Backbone as numpy.savetxt, mean C-alpha at the origin, in Angstrom:
# Nx Ny Nz CAx CAy CAz Cx Cy Cz
3.21 -10.77 10.04 1.92 -11.41 9.85 2.10 -12.87 10.26
1.57 -13.23 11.44 1.79 -14.59 11.94 3.27 -14.84 12.16
3.79 -15.92 11.59 5.21 -16.24 11.69 6.01 -15.77 10.49
5.42 -14.89 9.70 6.07 -14.38 8.50 6.39 -12.89 8.71
7.60 -12.51 8.35 8.01 -11.11 8.38 8.32 -10.71 6.95
7.67 -9.66 6.48 7.99 -9.16 5.15 8.86 -7.93 5.30
9.75 -7.74 4.36 10.64 -6.60 4.41 10.73 -5.91 3.08
10.85 -4.59 3.15 11.01 -3.76 1.97 11.78 -2.53 2.43
12.94 -2.31 1.85 13.79 -1.23 2.33 13.46 0.11 1.71
13.55 1.17 2.51 13.41 2.51 1.98 14.66 2.86 1.20
14.48 3.48 0.03 15.57 3.86 -0.86 16.37 2.67 -1.35
15.68 1.51 -1.47 16.29 0.30 -2.04 15.18 -0.46 -2.77
15.50 -1.17 -3.84 14.47 -1.92 -4.53 14.24 -3.29 -3.91
13.04 -3.86 -4.14 12.78 -5.25 -3.80 12.06 -5.50 -2.50
11.75 -6.79 -2.28 11.05 -7.27 -1.10 11.68 -8.58 -0.64
11.41 -8.94 0.63 11.89 -10.20 1.17 10.86 -10.73 2.16
10.84 -12.06 2.32 9.96 -12.71 3.29 10.80 -13.64 4.15
10.61 -13.52 5.47 11.35 -14.32 6.44 10.38 -15.16 7.26
10.83 -16.35 7.67 10.12 -17.16 8.65 10.69 -16.78 10.01
9.83 -16.27 10.89 10.29 -15.86 12.22 9.64 -16.71 13.31
9.29 -17.97 12.97 8.71 -18.84 13.98 9.71 -19.09 15.11
11.01 -19.02 14.82 12.05 -19.00 15.84 12.71 -17.62 15.73
12.23 -16.65 16.53 12.68 -15.26 16.34 14.18 -15.06 16.53
14.83 -15.93 17.24 16.28 -15.81 17.43 17.02 -16.22 16.16
16.38 -17.07 15.35 17.00 -17.55 14.12 16.07 -17.36 12.92
15.85 -16.12 12.48 14.98 -15.92 11.32 15.57 -16.56 10.07
14.69 -17.06 9.21 15.13 -17.74 7.99 14.56 -16.99 6.78
15.45 -16.59 5.88 15.01 -15.97 4.64 14.33 -17.02 3.78
13.05 -16.81 3.43 12.32 -17.75 2.60 12.44 -17.40 1.12
12.36 -16.13 0.81 12.49 -15.69 -0.58 12.71 -14.19 -0.60
13.33 -13.72 -1.66 13.47 -12.29 -1.89 13.38 -12.04 -3.38
13.06 -10.83 -3.72 12.87 -10.52 -5.13 13.17 -9.05 -5.37
13.91 -8.77 -6.43 14.18 -7.41 -6.87 13.81 -7.35 -8.34
12.87 -6.49 -8.67 12.46 -6.29 -10.06 12.72 -4.84 -10.42
13.62 -4.61 -11.34 13.93 -3.25 -11.75 14.86 -2.58 -10.76
15.04 -1.28 -10.97 15.96 -0.52 -10.13 15.26 0.61 -9.39
13.92 0.69 -9.51 13.20 1.77 -8.82 13.35 1.62 -7.31
13.60 2.72 -6.63 13.78 2.70 -5.19 12.43 2.80 -4.49
12.28 2.07 -3.39 11.06 2.10 -2.60 10.99 3.37 -1.77
9.78 3.86 -1.60 9.53 4.97 -0.67 8.93 4.38 0.61
7.80 3.68 0.47 7.18 2.96 1.57 6.55 1.69 1.02
6.06 0.84 1.90 5.38 -0.39 1.48 4.28 -0.70 2.48
3.30 -1.47 2.03 2.19 -1.86 2.89 1.69 -3.23 2.46
1.25 -4.01 3.44 0.63 -5.30 3.17 -0.87 -5.12 3.15
-1.52 -5.71 2.16 -2.98 -5.80 2.12 -3.29 -7.18 1.57
-3.99 -7.99 2.36 -4.22 -9.37 1.97 -2.91 -10.12 1.96
-2.67 -10.88 0.91 -1.41 -11.63 0.78 -0.47 -10.93 -0.19
-0.62 -9.62 -0.28 0.21 -8.86 -1.21 1.01 -7.77 -0.50
2.18 -7.51 -1.04 3.01 -6.39 -0.61 2.90 -5.34 -1.72
2.50 -4.14 -1.32 2.40 -3.03 -2.26 3.58 -2.10 -2.00
4.56 -2.11 -2.91 5.78 -1.31 -2.79 5.59 0.02 -3.50
5.61 1.09 -2.75 5.51 2.43 -3.35 6.89 2.82 -3.84
7.08 2.72 -5.15 8.35 3.03 -5.78 8.25 4.36 -6.52
9.32 4.81 -7.05 9.32 6.02 -7.85 8.46 5.77 -9.09
7.38 6.50 -9.25 6.48 6.50 -10.42 5.49 5.35 -10.48
5.48 4.43 -9.51 4.51 3.33 -9.56 4.43 2.63 -8.22
3.42 1.77 -8.11 3.32 0.86 -6.97 3.50 -0.55 -7.53
4.58 -1.20 -7.18 4.84 -2.56 -7.65 4.22 -3.52 -6.64
3.52 -4.55 -7.13 2.73 -5.42 -6.27 3.24 -6.86 -6.35
3.49 -7.43 -5.16 3.97 -8.81 -5.04 2.99 -9.63 -4.22
2.84 -10.91 -4.57 2.02 -11.84 -3.79 2.94 -12.76 -3.00
2.70 -12.86 -1.70 3.52 -13.74 -0.87 2.68 -14.86 -0.24
1.54 -15.23 -0.87 0.71 -16.31 -0.31 1.50 -17.61 -0.22
2.46 -17.82 -1.10 3.46 -18.88 -0.94 4.74 -18.16 -0.57
5.06 -18.07 0.73 6.21 -17.24 1.14 7.56 -17.74 0.62
7.60 -18.96 0.10 8.82 -19.48 -0.48 8.97 -19.11 -1.95
7.97 -18.46 -2.49 7.99 -18.11 -3.91 7.19 -16.82 -4.14
7.82 -15.68 -3.85 7.17 -14.39 -4.04 6.92 -14.19 -5.54
5.72 -13.77 -5.89 5.36 -13.56 -7.28 5.09 -12.08 -7.55
5.64 -11.56 -8.64 5.30 -10.22 -9.08 3.94 -10.28 -9.74
2.99 -9.49 -9.24 1.63 -9.48 -9.77 1.49 -8.42 -10.86
2.07 -7.26 -10.66 1.95 -6.16 -11.61 2.25 -4.85 -10.93
1.74 -3.77 -11.48 2.00 -2.46 -10.90 0.82 -1.53 -11.15
0.78 -0.47 -10.34 -0.22 0.58 -10.46 0.53 1.83 -10.91
0.15 2.39 -12.06 0.77 3.61 -12.55 0.19 4.79 -11.80
1.03 5.57 -11.13 0.55 6.67 -10.31 0.90 8.05 -10.86
1.82 8.12 -11.80 2.17 9.41 -12.36 2.95 10.30 -11.42
3.60 9.73 -10.44 4.39 10.47 -9.47 4.99 9.49 -8.50
5.55 9.98 -7.41 6.11 9.10 -6.38 5.02 8.81 -5.35
4.44 7.61 -5.39 3.40 7.30 -4.42 3.97 7.32 -3.00
3.24 7.96 -2.12 3.71 8.08 -0.76 3.06 7.02 0.11
2.31 7.39 1.09 1.77 6.46 2.06 0.46 5.89 1.55
0.35 4.58 1.58 -0.74 3.85 0.98 -1.70 3.37 2.05
-3.01 3.43 1.76 -4.05 2.97 2.68 -5.08 2.21 1.87
-5.69 1.19 2.49 -6.71 0.40 1.81 -8.02 0.45 2.57
-9.11 0.41 1.82 -10.45 0.35 2.39 -11.36 -0.34 1.39
-12.02 -1.40 1.83 -13.02 -2.09 1.01 -12.49 -2.47 -0.38
-11.28 -3.01 -0.44 -10.73 -3.48 -1.71 -10.17 -2.40 -2.63
-10.07 -1.17 -2.12 -9.50 -0.08 -2.90 -8.27 0.47 -2.20
-7.26 0.82 -3.01 -6.06 1.46 -2.49 -6.14 2.95 -2.73
-5.62 3.73 -1.78 -5.61 5.20 -1.85 -4.18 5.67 -1.63
-3.70 6.51 -2.52 -2.36 7.08 -2.32 -2.27 8.45 -2.96
-1.36 9.24 -2.41 -1.05 10.56 -2.97 0.34 10.47 -3.59
0.42 10.58 -4.92 1.72 10.45 -5.58 2.51 11.75 -5.69
2.14 12.77 -4.92 2.93 14.00 -4.88 2.78 14.88 -6.10
1.74 14.68 -6.88 1.55 15.50 -8.08 0.18 16.19 -8.07
-0.25 16.62 -6.89 -1.53 17.33 -6.71 -2.75 16.46 -6.94
-2.58 15.14 -6.92 -3.71 14.24 -7.09 -3.70 13.15 -6.04
-4.83 12.47 -5.94 -4.95 11.25 -5.14 -5.41 10.18 -6.11
-4.72 9.06 -6.11 -5.07 7.95 -6.98 -5.81 6.89 -6.16
-6.93 6.44 -6.69 -7.70 5.36 -6.09 -7.64 4.20 -7.08
-7.28 3.00 -6.58 -7.16 1.86 -7.49 -7.78 0.62 -6.89
-8.18 -0.30 -7.76 -8.73 -1.59 -7.35 -7.57 -2.47 -6.89
-7.65 -2.98 -5.67 -6.55 -3.76 -5.10 -6.34 -5.09 -5.81
-7.36 -5.61 -6.48 -7.22 -6.88 -7.20 -6.73 -6.69 -8.62
-7.34 -5.79 -9.37 -6.97 -5.62 -10.78 -5.84 -4.62 -10.97
-5.55 -3.81 -9.96 -4.51 -2.77 -9.98 -4.83 -1.64 -10.95
-6.08 -1.52 -11.33 -6.53 -0.48 -12.24 -6.89 0.78 -11.46
-6.36 1.92 -11.90 -6.75 3.19 -11.30 -8.21 3.45 -11.67
-9.05 3.60 -10.64 -10.49 3.79 -10.86 -10.93 5.23 -10.68
-10.08 6.03 -10.02 -10.47 7.42 -9.77 -9.22 8.25 -9.51
-9.22 9.47 -10.01 -8.19 10.45 -9.70 -8.89 11.64 -9.06
-8.49 11.97 -7.85 -9.10 13.06 -7.10 -8.11 14.21 -7.03
-8.59 15.43 -7.24 -7.75 16.61 -7.16 -8.19 17.42 -5.93
-7.42 17.36 -4.84 -7.80 18.10 -3.63 -7.40 19.57 -3.70
-8.12 20.34 -4.48 -7.89 21.78 -4.59 -6.51 22.12 -5.14
-5.91 21.22 -5.92 -4.62 21.50 -6.52 -3.45 21.47 -5.56
-3.67 20.99 -4.36 -2.61 20.97 -3.35 -1.88 19.63 -3.36
-0.59 19.67 -3.08 0.18 18.44 -2.92 -0.17 17.84 -1.58
-0.51 16.59 -1.56 -0.87 15.89 -0.32 0.02 14.68 -0.17
0.32 14.31 1.06 1.13 13.14 1.35 0.31 12.00 1.92
-0.70 12.32 2.74 -1.44 11.31 3.49 -2.89 11.29 3.05
-3.43 10.11 2.90 -4.82 9.92 2.50 -5.42 8.87 3.42
-6.52 9.20 4.09 -7.17 8.25 5.01 -8.67 8.24 4.75
-9.19 7.15 4.17 -10.64 7.04 4.02 -11.26 6.73 5.38
-12.24 7.53 5.77 -12.92 7.36 7.06 -14.42 7.39 6.78
-15.04 6.22 6.77 -16.46 6.16 6.44 -16.68 6.65 5.03
-17.57 7.63 4.87 -17.81 8.16 3.53 -17.02 9.45 3.28
-16.03 9.71 4.12 -15.18 10.90 3.98 -13.74 10.47 3.67
-12.97 11.41 3.21 -11.56 11.19 2.91 -10.77 12.32 3.57
-9.89 11.96 4.49 -8.99 12.93 5.10 -7.72 12.97 4.27
-7.35 14.13 3.77 -6.11 14.30 3.05 -5.27 15.32 3.81
-3.97 15.07 3.90 -3.12 15.93 4.72 -1.70 15.94 4.18
-0.94 16.88 4.64 0.46 16.99 4.30 0.71 18.20 3.43
1.69 18.09 2.59 2.03 19.19 1.71 3.50 19.52 1.76
4.22 18.87 2.63 5.64 19.10 2.68 6.03 20.13 3.72
7.24 20.01 4.17 7.76 20.90 5.20 7.93 22.31 4.66
7.39 23.28 5.39 7.61 24.68 5.06 6.79 25.22 3.92
5.85 24.43 3.39 5.04 24.95 2.29 3.81 25.64 2.83
3.32 26.60 2.10 2.14 27.36 2.53 0.89 26.51 2.47
0.93 25.39 1.76 -0.26 24.56 1.60 -0.30 23.41 2.59
0.67 23.32 3.48 0.70 22.23 4.45 -0.54 22.31 5.33
-1.25 21.21 5.48 -2.46 21.21 6.30 -3.26 19.95 6.07
-4.51 19.98 6.49 -5.39 18.83 6.35 -6.78 19.31 5.97
-7.51 18.45 5.31 -8.90 18.76 4.97 -9.67 17.46 4.81
-10.98 17.53 5.04 -11.87 16.42 4.77 -12.54 16.66 3.43
-12.71 15.60 2.68 -13.40 15.66 1.40 -14.44 14.54 1.38
-15.53 14.75 0.66 -16.54 13.70 0.51 -15.99 12.61 -0.40
-16.06 11.39 0.06 -15.64 10.24 -0.74 -16.83 9.67 -1.50
-17.96 9.68 -0.84 -19.22 9.25 -1.45 -20.35 9.95 -0.71
-21.49 10.08 -1.36 -22.60 10.79 -0.76 -23.32 9.95 0.29
-23.49 8.68 0.01 -24.22 7.80 0.93 -23.36 7.45 2.14
-23.97 7.20 3.29 -23.20 6.76 4.46 -22.50 5.43 4.18
-21.37 5.22 4.81 -20.64 3.96 4.68 -21.26 2.96 5.64
-21.82 1.88 5.13 -22.45 0.87 5.97 -21.68 -0.45 5.97
-20.50 -0.46 5.33 -19.68 -1.67 5.29 -18.80 -1.74 6.53
-18.94 -2.82 7.29 -18.12 -2.99 8.49 -16.75 -3.54 8.16
-15.87 -3.56 9.15 -14.54 -4.11 8.93 -14.60 -5.61 8.66
-13.63 -6.11 7.91 -13.57 -7.53 7.58 -12.11 -7.96 7.50
-11.84 -9.20 7.88 -10.50 -9.76 7.76 -10.27 -10.07 6.29
-9.14 -9.61 5.75 -8.82 -9.83 4.35 -7.91 -11.04 4.17
-7.04 -11.28 5.15 -6.07 -12.38 5.03 -5.51 -12.65 6.42
-5.12 -13.88 6.66 -4.52 -14.21 7.94 -3.51 -15.34 7.81
-2.52 -15.32 8.64 -1.52 -16.39 8.72 -1.41 -16.78 10.17
-1.41 -18.04 10.51 -1.49 -19.16 9.58 -2.88 -19.27 8.98
-2.93 -19.86 7.77 -4.21 -20.05 7.11 -5.00 -21.17 7.79
-6.28 -21.29 7.51 -7.11 -22.34 8.12 -6.49 -23.72 7.84
-6.49 -24.58 8.85 -5.99 -25.95 8.79 -4.49 -26.06 8.54
-3.74 -24.99 8.76 -2.30 -25.04 8.58 -1.65 -25.88 9.68
-0.53 -26.48 9.38 0.23 -27.29 10.33 1.52 -26.54 10.66
1.86 -26.51 11.94 3.08 -25.81 12.41 3.02 -24.33 12.10
């Protein structure tokens, strides 16, 4: 993101932020490890890193890249897999036959969706629909389906959530 590189290792805990304005000489600005839960995947939304760990999504703010702050966590009741955001909401499938929808600011789970009792790995909100897919290698339930996310058409256009460098930044 701009001259900042965030890092989060698979099967390792924690996050790191690097200054890559000189790509030949990256500089570690800050790193943080909270707990021992191993990461599965991670995603940036706004100025936050959402680490999908075993049994939760741990959330860090890197708006000051020299001082990463732990914001909190989202309880998912399973191992959250691939995370997607739309209109301030996070969507993930924690591998327990549900899809968790949470508020990206408050980290509160606002909805639990059960896609026909099937284990899903991937969740993609598309307009007023939700594409859910996966199920694991070799399982009889592996596949994809569309589900209604809301009845009304989606009329919200795309918007920039965060950018680096920030307005009026120097260097």
